Coordinates of C-alpha atoms in Angstrom, one line a residue:
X1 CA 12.0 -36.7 1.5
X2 CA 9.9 -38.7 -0.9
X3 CA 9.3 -42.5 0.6
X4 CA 6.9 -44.5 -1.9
X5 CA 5.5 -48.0 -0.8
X6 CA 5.5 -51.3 -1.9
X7 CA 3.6 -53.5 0.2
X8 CA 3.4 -51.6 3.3
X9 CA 3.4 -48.5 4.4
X10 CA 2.1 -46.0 6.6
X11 CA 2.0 -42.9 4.3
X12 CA -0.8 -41.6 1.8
X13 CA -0.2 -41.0 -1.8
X14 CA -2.6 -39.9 -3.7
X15 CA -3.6 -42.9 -6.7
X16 CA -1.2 -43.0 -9.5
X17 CA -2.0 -45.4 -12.5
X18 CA -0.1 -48.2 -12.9
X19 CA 0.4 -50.6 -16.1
X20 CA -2.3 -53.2 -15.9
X21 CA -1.1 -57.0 -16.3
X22 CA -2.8 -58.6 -19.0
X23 CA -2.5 -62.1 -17.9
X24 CA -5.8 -63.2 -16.2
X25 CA -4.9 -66.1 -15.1
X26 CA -2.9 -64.7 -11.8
X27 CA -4.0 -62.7 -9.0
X28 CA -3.9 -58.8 -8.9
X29 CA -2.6 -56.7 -5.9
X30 CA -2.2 -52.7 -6.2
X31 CA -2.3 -49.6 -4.1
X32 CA -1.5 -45.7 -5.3
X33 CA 1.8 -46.2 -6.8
X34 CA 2.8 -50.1 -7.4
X35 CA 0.8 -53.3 -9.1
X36 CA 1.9 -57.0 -8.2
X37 CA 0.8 -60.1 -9.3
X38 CA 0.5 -63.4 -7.6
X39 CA 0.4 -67.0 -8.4
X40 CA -3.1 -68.1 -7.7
X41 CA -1.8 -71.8 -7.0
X42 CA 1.3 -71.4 -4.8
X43 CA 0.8 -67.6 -3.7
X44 CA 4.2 -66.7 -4.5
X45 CA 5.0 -63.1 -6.1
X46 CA 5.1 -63.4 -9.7
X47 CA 6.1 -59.6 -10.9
X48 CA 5.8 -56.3 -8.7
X49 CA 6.0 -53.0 -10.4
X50 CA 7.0 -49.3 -9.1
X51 CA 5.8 -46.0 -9.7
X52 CA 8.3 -43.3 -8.8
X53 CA 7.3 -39.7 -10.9
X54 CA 7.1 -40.7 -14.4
X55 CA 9.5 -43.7 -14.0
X56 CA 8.4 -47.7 -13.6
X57 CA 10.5 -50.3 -12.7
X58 CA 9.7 -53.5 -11.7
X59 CA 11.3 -55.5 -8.9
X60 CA 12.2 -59.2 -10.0
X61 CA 11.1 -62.2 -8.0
X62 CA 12.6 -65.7 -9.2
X63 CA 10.4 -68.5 -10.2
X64 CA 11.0 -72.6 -9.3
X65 CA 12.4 -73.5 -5.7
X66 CA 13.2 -69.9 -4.8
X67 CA 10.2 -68.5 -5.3
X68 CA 8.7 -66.4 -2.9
X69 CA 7.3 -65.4 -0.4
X70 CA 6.9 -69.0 0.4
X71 CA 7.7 -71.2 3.0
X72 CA 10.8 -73.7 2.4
X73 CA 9.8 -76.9 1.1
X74 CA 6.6 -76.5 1.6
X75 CA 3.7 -76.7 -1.1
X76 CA 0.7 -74.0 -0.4
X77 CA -2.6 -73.9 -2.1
X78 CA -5.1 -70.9 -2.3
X79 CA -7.8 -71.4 0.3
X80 CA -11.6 -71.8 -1.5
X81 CA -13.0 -69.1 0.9
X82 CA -10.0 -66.3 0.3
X83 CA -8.0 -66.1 -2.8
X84 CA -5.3 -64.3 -1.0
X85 CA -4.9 -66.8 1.8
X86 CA -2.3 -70.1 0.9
X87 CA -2.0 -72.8 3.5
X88 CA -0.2 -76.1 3.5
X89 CA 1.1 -78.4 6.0
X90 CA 3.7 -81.4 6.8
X91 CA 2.5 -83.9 9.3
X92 CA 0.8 -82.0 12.5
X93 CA 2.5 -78.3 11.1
X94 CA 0.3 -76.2 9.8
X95 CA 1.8 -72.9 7.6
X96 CA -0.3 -69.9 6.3
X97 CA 0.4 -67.1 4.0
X98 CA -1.9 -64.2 3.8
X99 CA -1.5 -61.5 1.6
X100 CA -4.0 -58.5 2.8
X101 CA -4.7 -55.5 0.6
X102 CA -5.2 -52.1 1.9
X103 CA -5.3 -49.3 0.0
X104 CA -1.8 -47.8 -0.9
X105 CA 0.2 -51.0 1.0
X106 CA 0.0 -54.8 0.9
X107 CA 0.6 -56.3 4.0
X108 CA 2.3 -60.0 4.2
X109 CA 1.0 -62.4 7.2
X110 CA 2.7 -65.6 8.0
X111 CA 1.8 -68.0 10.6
X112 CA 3.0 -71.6 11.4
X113 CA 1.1 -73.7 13.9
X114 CA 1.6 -76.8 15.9
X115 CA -0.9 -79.4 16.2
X116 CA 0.4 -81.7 17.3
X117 CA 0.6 -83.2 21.0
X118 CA 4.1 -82.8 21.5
X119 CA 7.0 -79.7 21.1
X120 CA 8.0 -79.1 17.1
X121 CA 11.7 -78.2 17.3
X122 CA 13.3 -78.2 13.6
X123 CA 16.6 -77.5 12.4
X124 CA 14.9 -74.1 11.1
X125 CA 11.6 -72.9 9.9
X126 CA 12.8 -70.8 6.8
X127 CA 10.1 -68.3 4.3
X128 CA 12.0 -67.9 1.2
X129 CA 11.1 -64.1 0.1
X130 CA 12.0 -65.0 -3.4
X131 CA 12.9 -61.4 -4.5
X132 CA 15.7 -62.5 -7.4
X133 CA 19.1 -61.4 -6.7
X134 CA 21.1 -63.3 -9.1
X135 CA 23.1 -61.2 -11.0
X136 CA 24.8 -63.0 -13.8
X137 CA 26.1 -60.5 -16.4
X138 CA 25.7 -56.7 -17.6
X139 CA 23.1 -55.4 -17.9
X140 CA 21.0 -57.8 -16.4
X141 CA 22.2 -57.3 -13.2
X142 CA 21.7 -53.5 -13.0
X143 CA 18.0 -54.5 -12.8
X144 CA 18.6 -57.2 -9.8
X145 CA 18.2 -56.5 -5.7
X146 CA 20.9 -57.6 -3.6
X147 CA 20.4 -58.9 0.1
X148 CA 22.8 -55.6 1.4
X149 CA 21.6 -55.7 4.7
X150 CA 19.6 -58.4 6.9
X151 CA 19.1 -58.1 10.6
X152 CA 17.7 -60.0 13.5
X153 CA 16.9 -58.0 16.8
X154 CA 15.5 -59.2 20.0
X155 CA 12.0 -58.2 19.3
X156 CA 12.1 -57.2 15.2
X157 CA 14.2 -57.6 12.0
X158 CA 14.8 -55.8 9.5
X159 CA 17.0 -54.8 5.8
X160 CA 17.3 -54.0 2.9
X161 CA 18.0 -55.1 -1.3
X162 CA 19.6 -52.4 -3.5
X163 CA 20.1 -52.5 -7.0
X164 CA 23.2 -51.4 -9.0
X165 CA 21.4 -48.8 -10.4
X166 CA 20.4 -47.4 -6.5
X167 CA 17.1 -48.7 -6.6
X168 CA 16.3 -49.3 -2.3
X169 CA 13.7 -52.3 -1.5
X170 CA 13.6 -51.8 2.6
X171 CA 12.1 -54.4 4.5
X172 CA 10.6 -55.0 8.4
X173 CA 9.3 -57.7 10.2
X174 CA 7.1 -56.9 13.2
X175 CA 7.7 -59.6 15.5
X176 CA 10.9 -61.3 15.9
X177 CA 12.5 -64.0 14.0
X178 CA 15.2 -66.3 14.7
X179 CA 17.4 -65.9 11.9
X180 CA 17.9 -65.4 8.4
X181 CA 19.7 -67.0 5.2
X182 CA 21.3 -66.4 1.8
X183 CA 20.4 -68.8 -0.6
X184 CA 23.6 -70.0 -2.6
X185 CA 23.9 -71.1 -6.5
X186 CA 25.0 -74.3 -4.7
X187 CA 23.7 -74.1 -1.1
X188 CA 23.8 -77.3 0.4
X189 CA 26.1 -78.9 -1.6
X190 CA 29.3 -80.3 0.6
X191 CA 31.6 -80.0 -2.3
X192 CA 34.0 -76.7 -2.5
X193 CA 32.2 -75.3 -5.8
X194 CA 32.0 -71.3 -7.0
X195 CA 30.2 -69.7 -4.4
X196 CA 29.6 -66.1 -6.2
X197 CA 26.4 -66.2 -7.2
X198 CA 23.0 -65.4 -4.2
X199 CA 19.8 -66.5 -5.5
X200 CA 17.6 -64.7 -3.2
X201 CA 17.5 -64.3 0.6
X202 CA 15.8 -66.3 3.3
X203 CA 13.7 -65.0 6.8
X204 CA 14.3 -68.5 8.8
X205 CA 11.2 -67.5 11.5
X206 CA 12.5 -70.5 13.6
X207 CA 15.3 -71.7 13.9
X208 CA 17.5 -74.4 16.1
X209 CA 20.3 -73.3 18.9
X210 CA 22.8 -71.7 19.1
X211 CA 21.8 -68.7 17.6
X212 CA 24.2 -65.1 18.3
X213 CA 23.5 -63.6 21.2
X214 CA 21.5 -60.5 19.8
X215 CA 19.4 -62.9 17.8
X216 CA 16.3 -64.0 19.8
X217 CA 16.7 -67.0 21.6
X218 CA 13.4 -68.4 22.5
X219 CA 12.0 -69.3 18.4
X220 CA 13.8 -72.5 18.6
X221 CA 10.4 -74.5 19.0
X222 CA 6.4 -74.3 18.8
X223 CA 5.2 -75.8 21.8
X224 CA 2.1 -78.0 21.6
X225 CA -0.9 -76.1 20.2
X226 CA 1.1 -72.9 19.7
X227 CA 0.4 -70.6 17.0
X228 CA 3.2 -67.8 15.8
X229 CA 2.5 -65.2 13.0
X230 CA 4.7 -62.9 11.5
X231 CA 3.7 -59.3 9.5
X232 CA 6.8 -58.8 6.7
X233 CA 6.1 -55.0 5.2
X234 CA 8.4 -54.0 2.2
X235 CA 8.9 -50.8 0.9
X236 CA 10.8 -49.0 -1.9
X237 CA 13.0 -46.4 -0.3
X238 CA 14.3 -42.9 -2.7
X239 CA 17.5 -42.7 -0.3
X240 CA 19.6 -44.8 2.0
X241 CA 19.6 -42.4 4.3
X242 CA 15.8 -42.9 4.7
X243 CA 16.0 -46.9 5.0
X244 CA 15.7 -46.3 9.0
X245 CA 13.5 -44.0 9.2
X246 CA 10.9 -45.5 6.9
X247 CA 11.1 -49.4 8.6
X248 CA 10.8 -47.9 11.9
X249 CA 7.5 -46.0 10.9
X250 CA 6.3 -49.0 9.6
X251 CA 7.1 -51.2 11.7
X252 CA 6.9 -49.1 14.9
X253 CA 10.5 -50.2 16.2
X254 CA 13.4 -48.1 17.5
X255 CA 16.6 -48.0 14.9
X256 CA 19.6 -46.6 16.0
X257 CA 22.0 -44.5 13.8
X258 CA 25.7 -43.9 15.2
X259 CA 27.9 -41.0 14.0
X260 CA 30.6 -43.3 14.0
X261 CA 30.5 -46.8 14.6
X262 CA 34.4 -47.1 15.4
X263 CA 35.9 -44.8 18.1
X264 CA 39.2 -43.7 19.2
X265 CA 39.2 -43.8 23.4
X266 CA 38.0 -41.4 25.3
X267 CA 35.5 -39.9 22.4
X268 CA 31.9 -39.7 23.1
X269 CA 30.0 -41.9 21.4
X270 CA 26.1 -39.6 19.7
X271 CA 23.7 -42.4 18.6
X272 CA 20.2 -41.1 16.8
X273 CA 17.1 -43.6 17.4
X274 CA 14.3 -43.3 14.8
X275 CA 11.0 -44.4 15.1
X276 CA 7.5 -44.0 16.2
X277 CA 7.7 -43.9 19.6
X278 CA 9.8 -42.1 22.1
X279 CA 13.2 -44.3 23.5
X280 CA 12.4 -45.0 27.5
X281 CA 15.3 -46.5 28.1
X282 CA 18.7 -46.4 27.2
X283 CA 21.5 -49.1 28.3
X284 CA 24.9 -49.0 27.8
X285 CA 27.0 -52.2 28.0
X286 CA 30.8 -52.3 28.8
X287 CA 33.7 -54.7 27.4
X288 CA 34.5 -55.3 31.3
X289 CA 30.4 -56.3 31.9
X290 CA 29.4 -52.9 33.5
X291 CA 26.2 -51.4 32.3
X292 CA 25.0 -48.1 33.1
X293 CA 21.6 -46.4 32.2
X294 CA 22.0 -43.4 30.0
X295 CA 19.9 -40.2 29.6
X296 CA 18.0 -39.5 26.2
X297 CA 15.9 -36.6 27.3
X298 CA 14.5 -36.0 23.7
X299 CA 13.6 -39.4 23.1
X300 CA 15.5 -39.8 20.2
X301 CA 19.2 -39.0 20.5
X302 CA 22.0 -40.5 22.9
X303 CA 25.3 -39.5 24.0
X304 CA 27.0 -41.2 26.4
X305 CA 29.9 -40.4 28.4
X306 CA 33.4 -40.8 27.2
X307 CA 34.5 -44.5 26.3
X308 CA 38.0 -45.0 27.4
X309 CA 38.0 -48.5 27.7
X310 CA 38.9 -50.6 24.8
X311 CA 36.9 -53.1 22.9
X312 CA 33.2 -53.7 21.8
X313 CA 30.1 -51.6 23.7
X314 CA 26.8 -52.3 23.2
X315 CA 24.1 -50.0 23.0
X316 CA 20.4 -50.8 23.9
X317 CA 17.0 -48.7 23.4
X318 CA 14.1 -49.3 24.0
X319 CA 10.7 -47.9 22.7
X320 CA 7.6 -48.9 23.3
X321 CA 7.5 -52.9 23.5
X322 CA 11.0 -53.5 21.1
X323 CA 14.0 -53.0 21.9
X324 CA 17.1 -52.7 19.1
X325 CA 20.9 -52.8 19.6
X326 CA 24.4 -51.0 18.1
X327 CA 27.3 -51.9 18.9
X328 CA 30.5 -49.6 19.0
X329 CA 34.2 -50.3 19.2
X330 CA 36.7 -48.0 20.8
X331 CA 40.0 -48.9 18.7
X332 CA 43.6 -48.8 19.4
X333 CA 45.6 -45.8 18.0
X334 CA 45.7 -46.8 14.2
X335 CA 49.8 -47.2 14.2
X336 CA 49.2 -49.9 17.1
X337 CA 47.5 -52.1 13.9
X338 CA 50.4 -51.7 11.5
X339 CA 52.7 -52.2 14.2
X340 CA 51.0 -55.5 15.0
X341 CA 50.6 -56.6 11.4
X342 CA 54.4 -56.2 11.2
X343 CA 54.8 -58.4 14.0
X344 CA 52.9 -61.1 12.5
X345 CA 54.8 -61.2 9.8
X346 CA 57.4 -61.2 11.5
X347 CA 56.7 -64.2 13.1
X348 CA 54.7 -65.9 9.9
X349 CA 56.7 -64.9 6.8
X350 CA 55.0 -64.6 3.8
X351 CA 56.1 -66.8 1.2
X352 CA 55.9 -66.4 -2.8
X353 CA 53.1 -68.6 -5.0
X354 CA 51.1 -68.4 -8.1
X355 CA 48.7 -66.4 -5.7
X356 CA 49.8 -62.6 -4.4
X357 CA 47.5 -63.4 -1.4
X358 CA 49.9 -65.6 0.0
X359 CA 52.7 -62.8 0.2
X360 CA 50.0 -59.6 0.9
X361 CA 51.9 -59.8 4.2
X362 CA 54.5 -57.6 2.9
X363 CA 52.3 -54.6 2.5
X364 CA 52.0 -54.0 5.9
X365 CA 55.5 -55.2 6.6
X366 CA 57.2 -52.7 4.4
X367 CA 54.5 -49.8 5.7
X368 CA 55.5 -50.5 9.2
X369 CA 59.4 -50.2 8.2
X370 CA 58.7 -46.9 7.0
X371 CA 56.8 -45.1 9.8
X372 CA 58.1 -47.0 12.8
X373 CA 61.4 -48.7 11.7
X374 CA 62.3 -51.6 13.6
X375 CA 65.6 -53.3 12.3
X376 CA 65.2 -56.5 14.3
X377 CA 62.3 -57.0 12.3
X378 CA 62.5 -55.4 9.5
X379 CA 66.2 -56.2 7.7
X380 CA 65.2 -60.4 7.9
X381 CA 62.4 -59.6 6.2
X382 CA 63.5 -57.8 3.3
X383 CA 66.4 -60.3 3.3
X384 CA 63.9 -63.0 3.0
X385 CA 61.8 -60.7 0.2
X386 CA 65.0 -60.6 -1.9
X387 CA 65.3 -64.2 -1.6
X388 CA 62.2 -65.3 -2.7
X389 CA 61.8 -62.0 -5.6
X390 CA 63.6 -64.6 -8.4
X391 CA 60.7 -67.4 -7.5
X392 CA 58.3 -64.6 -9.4
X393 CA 59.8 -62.6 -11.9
X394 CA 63.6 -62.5 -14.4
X395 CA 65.7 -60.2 -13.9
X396 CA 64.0 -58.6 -17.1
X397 CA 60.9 -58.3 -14.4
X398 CA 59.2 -61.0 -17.0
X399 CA 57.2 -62.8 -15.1
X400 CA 57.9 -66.8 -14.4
X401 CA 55.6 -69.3 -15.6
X402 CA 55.3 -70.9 -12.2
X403 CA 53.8 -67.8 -11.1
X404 CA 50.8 -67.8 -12.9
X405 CA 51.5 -64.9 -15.5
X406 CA 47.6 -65.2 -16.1
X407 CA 46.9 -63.2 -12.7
X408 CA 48.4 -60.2 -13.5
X409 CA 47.6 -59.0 -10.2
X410 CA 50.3 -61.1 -8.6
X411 CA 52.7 -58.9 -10.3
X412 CA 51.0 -55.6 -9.8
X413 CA 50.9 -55.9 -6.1
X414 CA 54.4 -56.8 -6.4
X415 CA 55.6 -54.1 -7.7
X416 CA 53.2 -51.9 -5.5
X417 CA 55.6 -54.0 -2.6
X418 CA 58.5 -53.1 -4.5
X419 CA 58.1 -49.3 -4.3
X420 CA 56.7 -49.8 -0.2
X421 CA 60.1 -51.0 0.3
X422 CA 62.2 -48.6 -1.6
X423 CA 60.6 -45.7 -0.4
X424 CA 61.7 -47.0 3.1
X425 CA 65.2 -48.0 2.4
X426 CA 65.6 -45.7 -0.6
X427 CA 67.8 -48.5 -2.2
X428 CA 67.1 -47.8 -6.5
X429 CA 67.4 -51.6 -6.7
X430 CA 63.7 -52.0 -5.5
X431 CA 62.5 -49.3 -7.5
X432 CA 64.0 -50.6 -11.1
X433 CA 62.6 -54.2 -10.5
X434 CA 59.1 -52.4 -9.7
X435 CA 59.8 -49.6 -13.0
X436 CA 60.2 -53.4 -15.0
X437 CA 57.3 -54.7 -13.5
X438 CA 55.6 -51.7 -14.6
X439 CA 56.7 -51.9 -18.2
X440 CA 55.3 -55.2 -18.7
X441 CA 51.8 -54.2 -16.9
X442 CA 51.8 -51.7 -19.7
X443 CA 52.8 -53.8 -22.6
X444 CA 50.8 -54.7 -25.3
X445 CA 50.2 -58.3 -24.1
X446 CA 48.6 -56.9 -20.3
X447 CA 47.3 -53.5 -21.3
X448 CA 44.8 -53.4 -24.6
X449 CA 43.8 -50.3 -27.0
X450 CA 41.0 -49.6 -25.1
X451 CA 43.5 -48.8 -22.1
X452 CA 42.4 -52.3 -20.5
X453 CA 44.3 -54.9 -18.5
X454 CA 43.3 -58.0 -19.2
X455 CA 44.0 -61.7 -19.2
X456 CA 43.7 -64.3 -21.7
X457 CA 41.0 -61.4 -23.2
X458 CA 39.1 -61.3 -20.0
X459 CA 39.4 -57.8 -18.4
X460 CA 41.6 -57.6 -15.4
X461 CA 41.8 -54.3 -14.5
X462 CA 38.8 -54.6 -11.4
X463 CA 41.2 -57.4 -9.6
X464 CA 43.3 -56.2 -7.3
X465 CA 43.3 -52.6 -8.4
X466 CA 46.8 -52.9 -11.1
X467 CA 45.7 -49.7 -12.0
X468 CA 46.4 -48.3 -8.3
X469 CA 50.0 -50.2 -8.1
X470 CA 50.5 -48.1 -11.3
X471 CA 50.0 -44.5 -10.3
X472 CA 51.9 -45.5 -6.9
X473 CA 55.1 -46.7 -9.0
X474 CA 54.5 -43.8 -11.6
X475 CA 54.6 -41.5 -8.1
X476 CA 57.9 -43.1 -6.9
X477 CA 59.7 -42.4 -10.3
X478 CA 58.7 -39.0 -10.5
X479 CA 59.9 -38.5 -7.1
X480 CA 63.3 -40.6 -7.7
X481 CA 63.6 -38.5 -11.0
X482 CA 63.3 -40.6 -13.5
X483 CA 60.8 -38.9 -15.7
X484 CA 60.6 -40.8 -19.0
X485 CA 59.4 -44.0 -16.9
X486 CA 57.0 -41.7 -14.6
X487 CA 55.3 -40.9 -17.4
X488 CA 55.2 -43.9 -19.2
X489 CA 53.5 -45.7 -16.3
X490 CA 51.1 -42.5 -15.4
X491 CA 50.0 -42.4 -18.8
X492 CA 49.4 -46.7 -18.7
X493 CA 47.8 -46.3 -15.3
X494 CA 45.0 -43.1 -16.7
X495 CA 44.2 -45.1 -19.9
X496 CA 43.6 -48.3 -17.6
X497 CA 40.9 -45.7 -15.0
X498 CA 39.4 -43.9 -18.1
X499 CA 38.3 -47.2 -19.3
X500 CA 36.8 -47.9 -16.0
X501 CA 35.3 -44.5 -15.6
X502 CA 33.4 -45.2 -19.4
X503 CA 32.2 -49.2 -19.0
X504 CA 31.0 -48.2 -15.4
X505 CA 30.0 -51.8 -14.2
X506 CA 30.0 -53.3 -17.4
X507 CA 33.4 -55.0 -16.6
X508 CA 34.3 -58.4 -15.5
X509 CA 35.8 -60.2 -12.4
X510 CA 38.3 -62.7 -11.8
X511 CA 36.4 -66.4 -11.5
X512 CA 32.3 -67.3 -11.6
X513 CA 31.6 -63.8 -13.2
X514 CA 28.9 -61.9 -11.5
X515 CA 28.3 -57.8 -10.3
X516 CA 30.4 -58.3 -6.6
X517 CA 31.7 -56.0 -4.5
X518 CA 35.4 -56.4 -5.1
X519 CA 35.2 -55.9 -8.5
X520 CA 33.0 -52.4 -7.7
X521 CA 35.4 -51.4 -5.0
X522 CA 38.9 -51.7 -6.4
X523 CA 37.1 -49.5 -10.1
X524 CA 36.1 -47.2 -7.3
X525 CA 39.6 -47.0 -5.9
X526 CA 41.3 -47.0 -8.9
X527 CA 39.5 -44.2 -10.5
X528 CA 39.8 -42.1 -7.7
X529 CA 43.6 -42.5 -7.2
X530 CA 43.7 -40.2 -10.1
X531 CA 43.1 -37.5 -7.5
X532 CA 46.0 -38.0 -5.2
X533 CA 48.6 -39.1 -7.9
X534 CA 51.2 -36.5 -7.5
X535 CA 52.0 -36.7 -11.2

């Protein structure tokens, strides 16, 4: 385990030389492994760079109004007897931002104070932490951190930012805070506009009730004369199975880590706490409201007694003065949710637009027929299905112009539908409309040279996995014996995942185009369907 730090940290490394910033008109921070410089008029983080062996990155930080660290709409100015210490105020508030050095970690020291005579309850007290996040196009956004992880507990928070290329900025806050934000391409804006794109992420150290229940409930004012400082410590991680351990050395707080978060009843539930301090107590709360005290007699790992009862637990420890919380959910035998999705459907029948999310009810429809066949539900909905196929697609499974033949998806997942249902009813009607729908995913107009789907030129093949729907009808075929179309539609569907497996991320997405998680996911998926295809 190798854990290097950025700003703080309780482990020594011995000095390692770091590239020198030649601009003297900023302010310079370093320890043993990283250099950052800072804004001598606003105290905000202008560049950070990382030592890790013979490799240096740099961790971005945005300039303008999400700059950071720095309180929200606030305007700091360096202090004449400390360069490293910003304050500001508005009216009787007072806010200070105090960046400390120490040898191989930085510690970050914010404190807001009330002068005035009477309570100061805002809408929210927010410090912006500036680190930039927007991630726009390849490659730039290989180079970006994403919020991944941000949570509050009763008496800490903590999180983390990963880049695309793995890169782990862990953070920890040593005293509570009331909540935290994301800090939208168009955040506070009422209109409906792209929503895609995060700026950077937000610690909002007070904030207004309600809050959720783990979240601490007592931040939501500074009564007169109060004073409230927080100590943020950051750190750059090697794995993510080190994120916990690391921010509960540094900030001295328990953090559980569950085997498995979801359950089926009756299992035993084995929760490991790390952290600096030995767990004292252990709690265990019910979905009926029962709690019972369990034993850790190492300090560190829990069990607790079978969970039979359905529905959410909670799980408390606490070490030394800070307590932290997992939850766990003992879950229904996995048939009882397809079974309940095909009720639902049932009841609320899907109907056919320019959008496949409007009929994605048949997935789970057609499933259900299969394993747990149900005619009273089942026959009206493949009744109504054929009834509604012509709205999509000619008999030629060309699809119509009302149904959006730019979303190529749409007609991917139908034809992953189509061959749901026929291998329930076995009827080769189903399966022929699917093998058409297949032939024109894998026609020159959808599916490039490059093995590409695409759209108007924009590449398509990282919505909706049609890639996926592909090997799946490809599978049917082969099984139904027709051959020449199996392979056909194998072949389409391997061209289509090479071409993810070679651009990596460097493809696109479906609307504002940005590195998301969907567009990671269904590559993922797709590529590793070649795997299970039985072709």
């Amino acid at each position: 385990m190798r854990i290097i730090p950025i700003l703080t940290c309780l482990f020594f490394l011995p000095t390692i030389p770091v590239p020198a910033a030649t601009n003297s008109n900023v302010l310079h921070l370093s320890g043993s492994a990283w250099q950052a410089t800072v804004n001598p008029e606003t105290g905000a983080l202008l560049s950070y760079i990382q030592q890790t062996g013979d490799d240096f990155w740099s961790i971005p930080f945005r300039t303008g109004s999400n700059a950071g660290p720095a309180f929200e709409n606030i305007t700091l100015r360096p202090s004449e007897n400390s360069p490293l210490l910003f304050s500001g105020r508005r009216g009787t508030v007072r806010y200070e931002l105090r960046y400390r050095e120490n040898g191989d970690h930085l510690r970050i020291e914010c404190r807001i104070t009330n002068e005035a005579a009477t309570s100061h309850a805002p809408r929210r007290e927010r410090l912006i932490l500036g680190i930039d996040s927007e991630m726009h196009r390849f490659p730039a956004w290989d180079e970006k951190f994403f919020p991944t992880l941000i949570r509050c507990e009763k008496d800490f928070a903590w999180g983390y930012f990963m880049s695309p290329r793995g890169k782990i900025l862990a953070f920890g806050v040593e005293e509570p805070i009331a909540s935290y934000g994301l800090n939208y391409i168009f955040e506070g804006n009422k209109a409906w506009l792209w929503e895609h794109q995060i700026y950077t992420a937000s610690l909002d150290l007070l904030h207004a009730l309600p809050l959720p229940a783990r979240h601490p409930q007592h931040l939501a004012k500074l009564a007169p004369g109060e004073s409230r400082r927080w100590t943020i410590h950051l750190g750059a991680v090697d794995e993510l199975k080190q994120v916990k351990p690391a921010i509960a050395a540094w900030i001295s707080a328990p953090l559980p880590e569950a085997r498995k978060y979801t359950l089926p009843a009756g299992e035993q539930a084995s929760v490991k706490v790390y952290g600096a301090q030995p767990v004292t107590k252990a709690s265990l709360h019910s979905p009926d409201g029962r709690q019972e005290l369990l034993e850790c007699p190492n300090g560190e790992n829990i069990v607790t007694p079978p969970l039979r009862k359905k529905g959410l637990y909670r799980l408390e420890a606490t070490a030394g003065d800070k307590r932290s919380e997992v939850s766990l959910y003992v879950r229904e035998p996995w048939s009882w949710y397809l079974m309940r999705a095909r009720d639902f459907v049932a009841e609320n029948p899907p109907f056919f637009s320019a959008s496949c999310e409007t009929f994605y009810g048949y997935y789970p429809a057609f499933l259900a027929a299969r394993h747990f066949p149900d005619t009273e539900r089942d026959k009206p909905l493949e009744e109504r299905f054929s009834r509604g196929l012509p709205q999509m697609i000619h008999p030629n499974g060309q699809p119509r112009a009302q149904a959006n033949p730019r979303r190529i998806q749409n007609f991917s997942a139908l034809s992953g539908m189509l061959v749901d249902l026929w291998e329930t009813s076995r009827d080769d009607r189903w399966l022929r409309t699917a093998s058409r729908l297949g032939d024109y995913i894998a026609s020159d107009s959808v599916q490039w040279p490059d093995g590409s789907y695409r759209s108007e030129a924009t590449h398509y093949t990282a919505v909706i996995y049609p890639a996926k729907s592909m090997f799946e009808l490809a599978d049917a075929e082969l099984s139904a014996g027709w051959t020449k179309q199996a392979r056909r539609h194998h072949l389409s569907a391997i061209r289509a995942a090479e071409d993810l497996r070679l651009r990596l991320d460097n493809i696109e997405t479906e609307g504002d185009m940005t590195f998301e998680d969907g567009m990671i996911s269904c590559s993922a998926l797709q590529i590793q369907t070649i795997i299970f295809s039985k072709y």
